[in-house]
């Protein structure tokens, strides 16, 4: 994906999540650093999950890995939206992504529990 522009679209984000090469990971991190690209990133995540849900073969380990990676790499400002995306369906693809995302602990790092 060396032809991907710094400002992508939802299809390029979904393709990058599907392949998860080191080049795509760095491009996605670059997108996460730019608050104006949050909507495109999340739309691409939804497209990636929808494609996985519609596919003939469900690779749950890959979905868990993507969930864990994005939960670890994403900044605090989008952790709640990632959590909402992970909980948006009961399809096994979304459940696998949610398991990986929860394993990353991204939401807990972004919003730690109050010490009462």
Short mmCIF file of C-alpha atoms in Angstrom, two decimals:
data_model
loop_
_atom_site.label_atom_id
_atom_site.label_comp_id
_atom_site.label_asym_id
_atom_site.label_seq_id
_atom_site.Cartn_x
_atom_site.Cartn_y
_atom_site.Cartn_z
CA UNK A 1 0.00 0.00 0.00
CA UNK A 2 2.77 2.43 -0.73
CA UNK A 3 0.40 4.45 -2.94
CA UNK A 4 -1.90 5.37 -0.02
CA UNK A 5 -2.20 9.10 0.51
CA UNK A 6 -1.78 10.51 4.03
CA UNK A 7 -5.46 11.43 4.02
CA UNK A 8 -7.27 8.25 3.13
CA UNK A 9 -10.82 7.14 2.71
CA UNK A 10 -12.79 4.44 4.44
CA UNK A 11 -11.88 1.81 1.83
CA UNK A 12 -8.15 2.43 2.25
CA UNK A 13 -8.48 2.24 6.04
CA UNK A 14 -10.43 -1.04 5.78
CA UNK A 15 -7.81 -2.45 3.40
CA UNK A 16 -5.01 -1.37 5.73
CA UNK A 17 -6.70 -3.06 8.70
CA UNK A 18 -7.19 -6.20 6.65
CA UNK A 19 -3.51 -6.54 5.75
CA UNK A 20 -1.89 -5.06 8.92
CA UNK A 21 1.59 -4.85 7.41
CA UNK A 22 4.13 -2.68 9.26
CA UNK A 23 3.72 -0.02 6.57
CA UNK A 24 -0.05 0.02 7.08
CA UNK A 25 0.33 0.12 10.85
CA UNK A 26 2.49 3.23 10.63
CA UNK A 27 0.05 4.84 8.19
CA UNK A 28 -2.86 4.10 10.54
CA UNK A 29 -0.91 5.55 13.48
CA UNK A 30 -0.34 8.67 11.39
CA UNK A 31 -4.08 8.88 10.79
CA UNK A 32 -4.74 8.47 14.52
CA UNK A 33 -2.43 11.40 15.27
CA UNK A 34 -4.65 13.69 13.20
CA UNK A 35 -7.97 14.44 14.95
CA UNK A 36 -9.58 15.51 11.67
CA UNK A 37 -9.26 11.96 10.31
CA UNK A 38 -11.07 10.26 13.23
CA UNK A 39 -14.34 9.92 11.32
CA UNK A 40 -12.61 8.37 8.30
CA UNK A 41 -10.71 5.98 10.56
CA UNK A 42 -13.86 4.84 12.35
CA UNK A 43 -15.84 4.54 9.10
CA UNK A 44 -13.03 2.37 7.74
CA UNK A 45 -13.10 0.25 10.90
CA UNK A 46 -16.84 -0.28 10.50
CA UNK A 47 -16.34 -1.22 6.84
CA UNK A 48 -13.57 -3.67 7.81
CA UNK A 49 -15.81 -5.30 10.44
CA UNK A 50 -18.77 -5.42 8.04
CA UNK A 51 -16.59 -7.08 5.38
CA UNK A 52 -15.37 -9.61 7.94
CA UNK A 53 -18.94 -10.32 9.03
CA UNK A 54 -20.05 -10.84 5.41
CA UNK A 55 -17.11 -13.06 4.48
CA UNK A 56 -17.31 -16.80 3.99
CA UNK A 57 -14.48 -17.48 6.42
CA UNK A 58 -14.27 -15.80 9.83
CA UNK A 59 -10.68 -15.33 10.99
CA UNK A 60 -11.31 -14.60 14.65
CA UNK A 61 -7.62 -14.59 15.58
CA UNK A 62 -6.92 -11.85 13.05
CA UNK A 63 -9.92 -9.83 14.25
CA UNK A 64 -8.71 -10.17 17.84
CA UNK A 65 -5.22 -9.06 16.81
CA UNK A 66 -6.61 -5.99 15.01
CA UNK A 67 -8.76 -5.13 18.04
CA UNK A 68 -5.81 -5.48 20.39
CA UNK A 69 -3.52 -3.45 18.14
CA UNK A 70 -5.94 -0.59 17.56
CA UNK A 71 -6.85 -0.45 21.24
CA UNK A 72 -3.18 -0.18 22.15
CA UNK A 73 -2.26 2.31 19.42
CA UNK A 74 -5.26 4.64 19.47
CA UNK A 75 -5.17 7.91 21.41
CA UNK A 76 -7.50 8.49 24.34
CA UNK A 77 -9.82 10.79 22.36
CA UNK A 78 -11.18 7.93 20.22
CA UNK A 79 -11.17 5.07 22.74
CA UNK A 80 -14.86 5.48 23.57
CA UNK A 81 -15.79 5.48 19.88
CA UNK A 82 -13.70 2.33 19.35
CA UNK A 83 -15.50 0.69 22.25
CA UNK A 84 -18.86 1.64 20.73
CA UNK A 85 -17.78 0.20 17.38
CA UNK A 86 -16.77 -3.06 19.05
CA UNK A 87 -20.16 -3.31 20.77
CA UNK A 88 -22.26 -2.33 17.76
CA UNK A 89 -23.19 -5.89 16.75
CA UNK A 90 -23.50 -9.37 18.19
CA UNK A 91 -22.02 -10.99 15.08
CA UNK A 92 -19.02 -13.23 15.87
CA UNK A 93 -16.73 -10.91 13.87
CA UNK A 94 -17.57 -8.00 16.15
CA UNK A 95 -17.30 -10.22 19.23
CA UNK A 96 -13.79 -11.33 18.20
CA UNK A 97 -12.76 -7.71 17.59
CA UNK A 98 -14.26 -6.70 20.95
CA UNK A 99 -12.32 -9.44 22.77
CA UNK A 100 -9.05 -8.18 21.31
CA UNK A 101 -9.97 -4.57 22.02
CA UNK A 102 -10.85 -5.37 25.62
CA UNK A 103 -7.60 -7.30 26.01
CA UNK A 104 -5.65 -4.19 24.95
CA UNK A 105 -7.00 -2.21 27.90
CA UNK A 106 -7.16 0.96 25.81
CA UNK A 107 -10.35 2.27 27.35
CA UNK A 108 -9.07 1.62 30.89
CA UNK A 109 -5.81 3.46 30.12
CA UNK A 110 -7.65 6.41 28.60
CA UNK A 111 -10.22 6.64 31.38
CA UNK A 112 -8.90 4.97 34.54
CA UNK A 113 -11.31 4.04 37.28
CA UNK A 114 -11.73 6.58 40.06
CA UNK A 115 -9.95 5.79 43.30
CA UNK A 116 -12.75 6.18 45.80
#
